[in-house]
Amino acid sequence: MPILVKDFTWTQTLKSVHIRIPIDPVYKENIDLFTTDSYVKAHFSPFLFEIFLFDEVDNKNCKCIIHDKEIVLNLIKKEEYEWSQLEKILSKEEKKELRQKNLNASQDDAKKESEEKFIKKNELNRFAVQKAMDIDSKQHLLMDKRRDEERRQAMDNLENWRLKTENRTEIISATSSGVKIKELNSSDDEDKNESKQETNLEQPKPEASKNLKPARKLITSSYVDKKKEEMARRVLPQLRQTQSLEITHTPRSFPTPSRESAAEEEETWLRNITMARRATGFASEDLRPEEQDPQWCKEKGDEFFRSGNFLGAISAYTHGITLTDKLPSLYANRAATHFALGNFNKCANDCSSALDLMKPVCEGNRRSRAKCIARRAAALARLGYLNKAIDEMKAAAKLLPEDEKIKQDIYDMERAWEQNPDSD
């Protein structure tokens, strides 16, 4: 139970409130501070300072300074006037309600702030990507411009070279017809000289017909003709009918294929597992056919539970659940066994499963429902959820108002919650 700090001092002005909280230098490294517009809490184990402010303050502009021997809180008022007192006068229930309200509001603000940061981060990322794409586009445009300029310059150089070559020489090619080639200079001598240049044409001589090659004769083969006839007379067999083939495999306890080299290791493993199951109470392969009954498994589990063999009881209840998951007593009794072993999470889950199966709600299952709810409340209390456990236990008390044990449990839980209200 925390020790409440009462020896604090405070002063105020029209605009602000100053609170000084004494602390031990030993605990100043582990101070948990939580503030809202109307609530301040400082927890430095085992000490606790908690106050519900008289009026609202501007939490965003408030400051906290931690010295070696004290905590100084500078709170800025939202309205400028002098407070008649520092703390509101509230009952215990009102403090509980305001504490939960402030916690929910703080969580909502934190969630909203986180979402805003996430949206802003995404916008910055998109802006950065857009800028990178713009820079990349400019680089590509610059590279394309340089490439086009170099291509245009190369084409201009090629065109200039072609024009110079045409102006320099004129070539007449007629080698196939026997025409002699004469090179004409493109100088000024052509315009001055009036003499004409003659070209000697040589007529080609006709070739003799004896030089012509005779046409090829086709060569036939009797073997090739015979093979072609055989292929034409060949009769192909009919297509085979399709059928489906069903393959069944021997059931195995291992996912890997059976191998003779690993057979001895597999048998040893199965034998060890069977011995371990027998050590916990029973093995399913040892049961007779008439014992494969969920009710028998429940009775067997109850017998193990009464004798103190909790692992055997859990094995029996679990085997019964594998046979049928519609029997609520299997879940309820297994929950009691888990509670005895300290498995409080599993106990709460089994109680919830049993309550789901106890429908419709009627007088016949009222006592069983009350026991399940009370056991789940006890498990929640062991897990530290005192608030929820008290509500559950009160619900069980409504079903069994004459049960004194449930009333005593409610009283003990409320006293424990008063000593440690932040247990949830």
Tab-separated table of C-alpha atoms in Angstrom:
chain	number	residue	atom	x	y	z
A	1	MET	CA	0.000	0.000	0.000
A	2	PRO	CA	1.546	3.394	-0.981
A	3	ILE	CA	2.235	6.118	1.608
A	4	LEU	CA	0.273	9.277	0.813
A	5	VAL	CA	2.299	12.519	0.891
A	6	LYS	CA	0.509	15.186	2.926
A	7	ASP	CA	3.352	17.565	3.965
A	8	PHE	CA	3.433	19.585	0.735
A	9	THR	CA	3.218	23.380	0.446
A	10	TRP	CA	1.612	25.580	-2.174
A	11	THR	CA	1.384	29.231	-3.136
A	12	GLN	CA	-0.550	31.024	-5.820
A	13	THR	CA	-0.828	34.195	-7.851
A	14	LEU	CA	-3.609	35.385	-10.111
A	15	LYS	CA	-2.051	33.494	-13.024
A	16	SER	CA	-0.255	30.490	-11.524
A	17	VAL	CA	-0.054	27.936	-8.705
A	18	HIS	CA	3.251	26.661	-7.241
A	19	ILE	CA	3.343	23.328	-5.391
A	20	ARG	CA	6.414	21.997	-3.549
A	21	ILE	CA	6.475	18.263	-2.736
A	22	PRO	CA	9.294	16.974	-0.485
A	23	ILE	CA	11.033	13.794	-1.656
A	24	ASP	CA	13.788	11.546	-0.408
A	25	PRO	CA	16.928	11.760	-2.617
A	26	VAL	CA	16.995	7.954	-2.693
A	27	TYR	CA	13.738	7.794	-4.685
A	28	LYS	CA	14.184	10.770	-7.030
A	29	GLU	CA	15.451	8.612	-9.924
A	30	ASN	CA	12.182	6.607	-10.142
A	31	ILE	CA	9.476	9.288	-10.163
A	32	ASP	CA	6.334	8.568	-12.196
A	33	LEU	CA	4.536	11.880	-12.891
A	34	PHE	CA	1.088	12.098	-14.474
A	35	THR	CA	-0.750	15.425	-14.957
A	36	THR	CA	-3.905	16.635	-16.680
A	37	ASP	CA	-5.809	19.916	-16.631
A	38	SER	CA	-7.481	19.015	-13.319
A	39	TYR	CA	-5.439	16.125	-11.829
A	40	VAL	CA	-1.825	15.702	-10.634
A	41	LYS	CA	-0.193	12.468	-9.474
A	42	ALA	CA	3.441	11.809	-8.554
A	43	HIS	CA	4.398	8.252	-7.600
A	44	PHE	CA	7.862	7.507	-6.215
A	45	SER	CA	7.494	4.141	-4.522
A	46	PRO	CA	6.490	3.700	-1.761
A	47	PHE	CA	5.217	7.340	-1.668
A	48	LEU	CA	2.243	8.700	-3.604
A	49	PHE	CA	1.159	12.324	-4.124
A	50	GLU	CA	-2.314	12.724	-5.631
A	51	ILE	CA	-4.470	15.836	-5.870
A	52	PHE	CA	-7.663	16.867	-7.674
A	53	LEU	CA	-7.181	20.572	-8.474
A	54	PHE	CA	-9.782	23.153	-7.500
A	55	ASP	CA	-9.998	24.482	-11.089
A	56	GLU	CA	-8.459	23.680	-14.471
A	57	VAL	CA	-4.924	24.631	-15.477
A	58	ASP	CA	-3.126	24.811	-18.821
A	59	ASN	CA	-1.362	21.429	-18.776
A	60	LYS	CA	0.691	22.105	-21.932
A	61	ASN	CA	2.367	25.209	-20.457
A	62	CYS	CA	2.924	23.798	-16.953
A	63	LYS	CA	6.431	22.969	-15.763
A	64	CYS	CA	7.896	20.402	-13.370
A	65	ILE	CA	11.361	20.790	-11.806
A	66	ILE	CA	12.868	17.903	-9.791
A	67	HIS	CA	15.492	18.917	-7.247
A	68	ASP	CA	17.419	16.707	-4.842
A	69	LYS	CA	14.923	17.116	-2.012
A	70	GLU	CA	11.701	18.361	-3.595
A	71	ILE	CA	9.510	18.458	-6.688
A	72	VAL	CA	8.386	21.931	-7.830
A	73	LEU	CA	5.229	22.143	-9.962
A	74	ASN	CA	4.510	25.454	-11.714
A	75	LEU	CA	0.886	25.299	-12.919
A	76	ILE	CA	-0.613	28.011	-15.156
A	77	LYS	CA	-4.272	28.816	-14.446
A	78	LYS	CA	-6.752	28.973	-17.299
A	79	GLU	CA	-8.735	31.720	-15.536
A	80	GLU	CA	-6.999	34.506	-13.639
A	81	TYR	CA	-8.397	34.600	-10.100
A	82	GLU	CA	-7.382	33.450	-6.616
A	83	TRP	CA	-8.469	29.952	-5.590
A	84	SER	CA	-10.082	29.546	-2.192
A	85	GLN	CA	-8.368	26.163	-1.835
A	86	LEU	CA	-6.011	23.936	-3.776
A	87	GLU	CA	-7.974	20.684	-3.837
A	88	LYS	CA	-11.600	19.803	-4.475
A	89	ILE	CA	-13.517	18.083	-1.686
A	90	LEU	CA	-14.662	14.785	-3.241
A	91	SER	CA	-15.907	11.447	-2.017
A	92	LYS	CA	-14.096	8.201	-2.709
A	93	GLU	CA	-16.426	7.205	-5.537
A	94	GLU	CA	-16.140	10.651	-7.138
A	95	LYS	CA	-12.344	10.456	-6.955
A	96	LYS	CA	-12.426	7.042	-8.578
A	97	GLU	CA	-14.698	8.294	-11.358
A	98	LEU	CA	-12.596	11.431	-11.995
A	99	ARG	CA	-9.373	9.399	-11.924
A	100	GLN	CA	-10.713	7.029	-14.590
A	101	LYS	CA	-12.098	9.941	-16.612
A	102	ASN	CA	-8.735	11.731	-16.611
A	103	LEU	CA	-6.938	8.525	-17.561
A	104	ASN	CA	-9.297	7.906	-20.496
A	105	ALA	CA	-8.979	11.519	-21.661
A	106	SER	CA	-5.178	11.320	-21.476
A	107	GLN	CA	-5.168	8.084	-23.451
A	108	ASP	CA	-7.446	9.622	-26.100
A	109	ASP	CA	-5.196	12.684	-26.371
A	110	ALA	CA	-2.108	10.500	-26.683
A	111	LYS	CA	-3.789	8.394	-29.367
A	112	LYS	CA	-4.887	11.507	-31.257
A	113	GLU	CA	-1.402	13.002	-31.031
A	114	SER	CA	0.117	9.750	-32.272
A	115	GLU	CA	-2.254	9.673	-35.224
A	116	GLU	CA	-1.437	13.308	-36.059
A	117	LYS	CA	2.294	12.536	-35.917
A	118	PHE	CA	1.750	9.532	-38.168
A	119	ILE	CA	-0.199	11.617	-40.702
A	120	LYS	CA	2.423	14.390	-40.605
A	121	LYS	CA	5.210	11.848	-41.070
A	122	ASN	CA	3.434	10.348	-44.084
A	123	GLU	CA	2.947	13.805	-45.574
A	124	LEU	CA	6.647	14.588	-45.098
A	125	ASN	CA	7.573	11.266	-46.695
A	126	ARG	CA	5.310	11.984	-49.673
A	127	PHE	CA	6.783	15.482	-49.956
A	128	ALA	CA	10.320	14.061	-49.905
A	129	VAL	CA	9.429	11.460	-52.552
A	130	GLN	CA	7.816	14.148	-54.733
A	131	LYS	CA	10.906	16.347	-54.441
A	132	ALA	CA	13.149	13.408	-55.309
A	133	MET	CA	10.977	12.653	-58.358
A	134	ASP	CA	11.170	16.314	-59.451
A	135	ILE	CA	14.962	16.319	-59.157
A	136	ASP	CA	15.131	13.044	-61.062
A	137	SER	CA	12.883	14.452	-63.819
A	138	LYS	CA	15.107	17.527	-64.145
A	139	GLN	CA	18.189	15.311	-64.425
A	140	HIS	CA	16.527	13.221	-67.134
A	141	LEU	CA	15.480	16.344	-69.055
A	142	LEU	CA	19.031	17.699	-68.882
A	143	MET	CA	20.480	14.386	-70.093
A	144	ASP	CA	17.937	14.202	-72.944
A	145	LYS	CA	18.768	17.765	-73.976
A	146	ARG	CA	22.496	17.026	-74.052
A	147	ARG	CA	21.949	13.804	-76.013
A	148	ASP	CA	19.729	15.579	-78.576
A	149	GLU	CA	22.323	18.347	-78.971
A	150	GLU	CA	25.114	15.843	-79.569
A	151	ARG	CA	22.940	13.879	-82.024
A	152	ARG	CA	22.081	17.057	-83.969
A	153	GLN	CA	25.740	18.088	-84.109
A	154	ALA	CA	26.783	14.639	-85.361
A	155	MET	CA	24.079	14.696	-88.050
A	156	ASP	CA	25.191	18.172	-89.172
A	157	ASN	CA	28.803	16.998	-89.453
A	158	LEU	CA	27.714	13.955	-91.451
A	159	GLU	CA	25.629	16.082	-93.821
A	160	ASN	CA	28.524	18.527	-94.385
A	161	TRP	CA	30.847	15.639	-95.170
A	162	ARG	CA	28.363	14.171	-97.671
A	163	LEU	CA	27.960	17.505	-99.514
A	164	LYS	CA	31.696	18.002	-99.753
A	165	THR	CA	32.141	14.494	-101.153
A	166	GLU	CA	29.463	14.988	-103.817
A	167	ASN	CA	30.965	18.306	-104.967
A	168	ARG	CA	34.417	16.793	-105.208
A	169	THR	CA	33.801	13.663	-107.362
A	170	GLU	CA	31.114	12.107	-109.591
A	171	ILE	CA	31.365	8.403	-110.034
A	172	ILE	CA	29.733	6.499	-112.863
A	173	SER	CA	29.588	2.811	-112.108
A	174	ALA	CA	28.774	0.454	-114.843
A	175	THR	CA	31.241	-2.373	-114.343
A	176	SER	CA	28.673	-5.078	-115.056
A	177	SER	CA	28.046	-3.790	-118.595
A	178	GLY	CA	31.732	-3.207	-119.388
A	179	VAL	CA	31.612	0.629	-119.257
A	180	LYS	CA	34.874	2.309	-118.391
A	181	ILE	CA	34.873	4.586	-115.385
A	182	LYS	CA	36.073	8.142	-115.867
A	183	GLU	CA	36.640	10.472	-112.981
A	184	LEU	CA	35.577	14.071	-113.527
A	185	ASN	CA	37.210	16.818	-111.590
A	186	SER	CA	34.885	19.485	-110.212
A	187	SER	CA	37.439	22.260	-110.846
A	188	ASP	CA	37.142	25.265	-113.069
A	189	ASP	CA	38.806	23.329	-115.974
A	190	GLU	CA	35.425	21.893	-117.020
A	191	ASP	CA	34.054	25.358	-117.758
A	192	LYS	CA	37.194	26.527	-119.631
A	193	ASN	CA	37.960	23.407	-121.733
A	194	GLU	CA	35.505	22.916	-124.584
A	195	SER	CA	37.019	19.654	-125.652
A	196	LYS	CA	34.856	16.622	-125.168
A	197	GLN	CA	36.065	13.460	-123.577
A	198	GLU	CA	35.140	10.263	-125.318
A	199	THR	CA	34.274	7.110	-123.596
A	200	ASN	CA	35.072	3.786	-125.153
A	201	LEU	CA	32.284	1.364	-124.729
A	202	GLU	CA	33.057	-2.315	-125.051
A	203	GLN	CA	30.269	-4.576	-126.094
A	204	PRO	CA	30.174	-7.892	-124.160
A	205	LYS	CA	30.691	-11.014	-126.205
A	206	PRO	CA	27.963	-13.598	-126.128
A	207	GLU	CA	28.920	-16.682	-124.203
A	208	ALA	CA	28.877	-20.051	-125.819
A	209	SER	CA	25.956	-22.294	-125.117
A	210	LYS	CA	28.298	-25.090	-124.277
A	211	ASN	CA	29.212	-23.383	-121.032
A	212	LEU	CA	25.607	-23.730	-119.749
A	213	LYS	CA	25.184	-26.409	-117.039
A	214	PRO	CA	22.634	-29.145	-117.695
A	215	ALA	CA	19.562	-29.419	-115.377
A	216	ARG	CA	19.768	-31.852	-112.460
A	217	LYS	CA	17.978	-35.164	-112.674
A	218	LEU	CA	15.875	-36.393	-109.746
A	219	ILE	CA	17.172	-39.527	-108.104
A	220	THR	CA	14.536	-41.962	-106.888
A	221	SER	CA	14.990	-44.733	-104.261
A	222	SER	CA	12.863	-47.841	-103.916
A	223	TYR	CA	13.683	-47.997	-100.181
A	224	VAL	CA	12.240	-44.525	-99.544
A	225	ASP	CA	9.087	-45.348	-101.534
A	226	LYS	CA	8.653	-48.555	-99.551
A	227	LYS	CA	8.922	-46.725	-96.211
A	228	LYS	CA	6.370	-44.125	-97.327
A	229	GLU	CA	3.882	-46.866	-98.245
A	230	GLU	CA	4.396	-48.576	-94.860
A	231	MET	CA	3.784	-45.315	-93.018
A	232	ALA	CA	0.577	-44.751	-95.004
A	233	ARG	CA	-0.760	-48.259	-94.207
A	234	ARG	CA	0.165	-48.096	-90.509
A	235	VAL	CA	-2.760	-48.369	-88.046
A	236	LEU	CA	-2.281	-46.536	-84.740
A	237	PRO	CA	-3.547	-48.187	-81.497
A	238	GLN	CA	-6.511	-46.676	-79.723
A	239	LEU	CA	-5.935	-44.295	-76.807
A	240	ARG	CA	-5.937	-45.902	-73.364
A	241	GLN	CA	-8.858	-45.155	-71.088
A	242	THR	CA	-8.205	-42.838	-68.120
A	243	GLN	CA	-8.987	-43.957	-64.582
A	244	SER	CA	-8.447	-42.533	-61.104
A	245	LEU	CA	-6.090	-44.328	-58.745
A	246	GLU	CA	-6.612	-43.966	-55.000
A	247	ILE	CA	-3.530	-44.311	-52.794
A	248	THR	CA	-3.855	-44.889	-49.042
A	249	HIS	CA	-0.932	-44.544	-46.666
A	250	THR	CA	-0.376	-46.222	-43.340
A	251	PRO	CA	-1.192	-43.785	-40.482
A	252	ARG	CA	1.927	-42.397	-38.819
A	253	SER	CA	2.619	-40.324	-35.732
A	254	PHE	CA	5.480	-38.504	-37.473
A	255	PRO	CA	5.252	-36.024	-40.369
A	256	THR	CA	8.342	-37.464	-42.094
A	257	PRO	CA	8.361	-40.571	-44.362
A	258	SER	CA	9.035	-43.912	-42.740
A	259	ARG	CA	12.683	-44.996	-42.915
A	260	GLU	CA	14.135	-48.250	-41.717
A	261	SER	CA	17.195	-46.458	-40.315
A	262	ALA	CA	14.997	-44.278	-38.039
A	263	ALA	CA	12.492	-46.972	-36.968
A	264	GLU	CA	14.225	-47.699	-33.645
A	265	GLU	CA	14.395	-43.986	-32.671
A	266	GLU	CA	10.684	-43.505	-33.504
A	267	GLU	CA	9.654	-46.512	-31.401
A	268	THR	CA	11.733	-45.221	-28.470
A	269	TRP	CA	10.122	-41.762	-28.712
A	270	LEU	CA	6.579	-43.191	-28.823
A	271	ARG	CA	7.348	-45.448	-25.869
A	272	ASN	CA	8.663	-42.505	-23.813
A	273	ILE	CA	5.602	-40.384	-24.639
A	274	THR	CA	3.264	-43.219	-23.597
A	275	MET	CA	5.131	-43.626	-20.303
A	276	ALA	CA	4.905	-39.871	-19.661
A	277	ARG	CA	1.147	-39.919	-20.263
A	278	ARG	CA	0.718	-42.852	-17.911
A	279	ALA	CA	2.731	-40.970	-15.276
A	280	THR	CA	0.221	-38.082	-15.420
A	281	GLY	CA	-2.725	-40.437	-14.853
A	282	PHE	CA	-3.759	-42.311	-17.986
A	283	ALA	CA	-3.143	-42.788	-21.683
A	284	SER	CA	-5.994	-42.875	-24.191
A	285	GLU	CA	-4.749	-46.090	-25.789
A	286	ASP	CA	-5.039	-47.878	-22.423
A	287	LEU	CA	-8.795	-47.199	-22.181
A	288	ARG	CA	-11.371	-49.821	-23.018
A	289	PRO	CA	-14.028	-48.958	-25.630
A	290	GLU	CA	-16.682	-48.411	-22.977
A	291	GLU	CA	-14.360	-45.977	-21.221
A	292	GLN	CA	-14.298	-43.631	-24.209
A	293	ASP	CA	-17.109	-41.658	-22.618
A	294	PRO	CA	-16.894	-37.935	-21.640
A	295	GLN	CA	-18.849	-38.571	-18.446
A	296	TRP	CA	-16.402	-41.310	-17.455
A	297	CYS	CA	-13.525	-38.860	-18.113
A	298	LYS	CA	-15.201	-36.318	-15.823
A	299	GLU	CA	-15.586	-38.870	-13.023
A	300	LYS	CA	-11.997	-40.028	-13.526
A	301	GLY	CA	-10.782	-36.421	-13.360
A	302	ASP	CA	-12.790	-35.825	-10.194
A	303	GLU	CA	-11.173	-38.887	-8.648
A	304	PHE	CA	-7.677	-37.624	-9.532
A	305	PHE	CA	-8.555	-34.165	-8.167
A	306	ARG	CA	-9.732	-35.544	-4.812
A	307	SER	CA	-6.531	-37.593	-4.492
A	308	GLY	CA	-4.341	-34.538	-5.255
A	309	ASN	CA	-3.170	-35.723	-8.698
A	310	PHE	CA	-3.921	-32.412	-10.456
A	311	LEU	CA	-1.950	-33.240	-13.630
A	312	GLY	CA	-3.870	-36.476	-14.018
A	313	ALA	CA	-7.154	-34.616	-13.490
A	314	ILE	CA	-6.269	-32.095	-16.205
A	315	SER	CA	-5.384	-34.957	-18.571
A	316	ALA	CA	-8.734	-36.662	-17.919
A	317	TYR	CA	-10.766	-33.454	-18.368
A	318	THR	CA	-8.828	-32.535	-21.515
A	319	HIS	CA	-9.409	-35.996	-23.023
A	320	GLY	CA	-13.109	-35.654	-22.268
A	321	ILE	CA	-13.164	-32.274	-24.019
A	322	THR	CA	-11.549	-33.834	-27.089
A	323	LEU	CA	-14.415	-36.355	-27.149
A	324	THR	CA	-17.065	-33.611	-26.838
A	325	ASP	CA	-16.780	-29.850	-26.306
A	326	LYS	CA	-20.443	-29.454	-25.267
A	327	LEU	CA	-20.170	-30.567	-21.614
A	328	PRO	CA	-19.741	-27.490	-19.345
A	329	SER	CA	-18.787	-29.502	-16.272
A	330	LEU	CA	-15.531	-30.607	-17.971
A	331	TYR	CA	-14.463	-26.974	-18.447
A	332	ALA	CA	-15.638	-25.947	-14.971
A	333	ASN	CA	-13.777	-28.783	-13.188
A	334	ARG	CA	-10.638	-28.237	-15.278
A	335	ALA	CA	-10.789	-24.544	-14.302
A	336	ALA	CA	-10.800	-25.560	-10.625
A	337	THR	CA	-7.749	-27.784	-11.248
A	338	HIS	CA	-5.886	-24.977	-13.026
A	339	PHE	CA	-6.666	-22.676	-10.098
A	340	ALA	CA	-5.193	-25.224	-7.689
A	341	LEU	CA	-2.002	-25.360	-9.816
A	342	GLY	CA	-1.750	-21.559	-10.076
A	343	ASN	CA	-2.590	-21.401	-13.812
A	344	PHE	CA	-4.913	-18.409	-13.358
A	345	ASN	CA	-5.074	-17.379	-17.034
A	346	LYS	CA	-6.155	-20.884	-18.074
A	347	CYS	CA	-8.604	-20.987	-15.170
A	348	ALA	CA	-10.309	-17.769	-16.334
A	349	ASN	CA	-10.499	-19.035	-19.934
A	350	ASP	CA	-12.066	-22.368	-18.897
A	351	CYS	CA	-14.609	-20.557	-16.696
A	352	SER	CA	-15.619	-18.399	-19.670
A	353	SER	CA	-15.991	-21.507	-21.879
A	354	ALA	CA	-18.155	-23.227	-19.252
A	355	LEU	CA	-20.397	-20.141	-18.883
A	356	ASP	CA	-20.866	-20.005	-22.667
A	357	LEU	CA	-22.169	-23.595	-22.573
A	358	MET	CA	-24.544	-22.964	-19.625
A	359	LYS	CA	-27.289	-21.609	-21.843
A	360	PRO	CA	-30.157	-21.014	-21.682
A	361	VAL	CA	-29.927	-19.361	-18.270
A	362	CYS	CA	-32.304	-21.141	-15.893
A	363	GLU	CA	-32.783	-22.126	-12.264
A	364	GLY	CA	-31.203	-25.536	-12.890
A	365	ASN	CA	-27.769	-24.111	-13.667
A	366	ARG	CA	-27.889	-21.051	-11.346
A	367	ARG	CA	-25.553	-22.517	-8.739
A	368	SER	CA	-23.087	-23.810	-11.350
A	369	ARG	CA	-23.002	-20.400	-13.049
A	370	ALA	CA	-22.428	-18.656	-9.729
A	371	LYS	CA	-19.484	-20.964	-8.885
A	372	CYS	CA	-17.910	-20.393	-12.316
A	373	ILE	CA	-18.253	-16.625	-12.022
A	374	ALA	CA	-16.810	-16.643	-8.490
A	375	ARG	CA	-13.863	-18.814	-9.565
A	376	ARG	CA	-13.164	-16.516	-12.523
A	377	ALA	CA	-13.266	-13.523	-10.156
A	378	ALA	CA	-10.756	-15.215	-7.864
A	379	ALA	CA	-8.449	-15.904	-10.839
A	380	LEU	CA	-8.694	-12.275	-11.978
A	381	ALA	CA	-7.849	-11.111	-8.457
A	382	ARG	CA	-4.730	-13.321	-8.436
A	383	LEU	CA	-3.736	-11.774	-11.791
A	384	GLY	CA	-4.037	-8.255	-10.335
A	385	TYR	CA	-7.335	-7.173	-11.921
A	386	LEU	CA	-9.067	-6.282	-8.657
A	387	ASN	CA	-11.592	-3.904	-10.232
A	388	LYS	CA	-12.915	-6.554	-12.622
A	389	ALA	CA	-12.709	-9.250	-9.953
A	390	ILE	CA	-14.942	-7.226	-7.599
A	391	ASP	CA	-17.566	-6.772	-10.325
A	392	GLU	CA	-17.487	-10.505	-11.124
A	393	MET	CA	-17.794	-11.487	-7.469
A	394	LYS	CA	-20.777	-9.136	-7.026
A	395	ALA	CA	-22.452	-10.782	-10.013
A	396	ALA	CA	-21.929	-14.187	-8.341
A	397	ALA	CA	-23.405	-12.799	-5.099
A	398	LYS	CA	-26.597	-11.840	-6.946
A	399	LEU	CA	-27.004	-15.474	-8.019
A	400	LEU	CA	-26.200	-16.837	-4.537
A	401	PRO	CA	-27.208	-14.106	-2.034
A	402	GLU	CA	-27.086	-16.553	0.890
A	403	ASP	CA	-23.433	-17.590	0.330
A	404	GLU	CA	-21.345	-16.059	3.117
A	405	LYS	CA	-18.020	-17.039	1.545
A	406	ILE	CA	-18.722	-14.907	-1.532
A	407	LYS	CA	-19.634	-11.935	0.681
A	408	GLN	CA	-16.381	-12.342	2.610
A	409	ASP	CA	-14.405	-12.492	-0.672
A	410	ILE	CA	-16.042	-9.255	-1.831
A	411	TYR	CA	-15.106	-7.551	1.448
A	412	ASP	CA	-11.468	-8.753	1.214
A	413	MET	CA	-11.146	-7.639	-2.414
A	414	GLU	CA	-12.518	-4.168	-1.685
A	415	ARG	CA	-10.082	-3.732	1.222
A	416	ALA	CA	-7.206	-4.843	-1.052
A	417	TRP	CA	-8.289	-2.419	-3.757
A	418	GLU	CA	-8.421	0.460	-1.263
A	419	GLN	CA	-4.832	-0.254	-0.277
A	420	ASN	CA	-3.648	-0.472	-3.906
A	421	PRO	CA	-6.122	1.392	-6.173
A	422	ASP	CA	-3.766	1.233	-9.185
A	423	SER	CA	-3.636	-2.573	-9.227
A	424	ASP	CA	-5.570	-2.727	-12.479
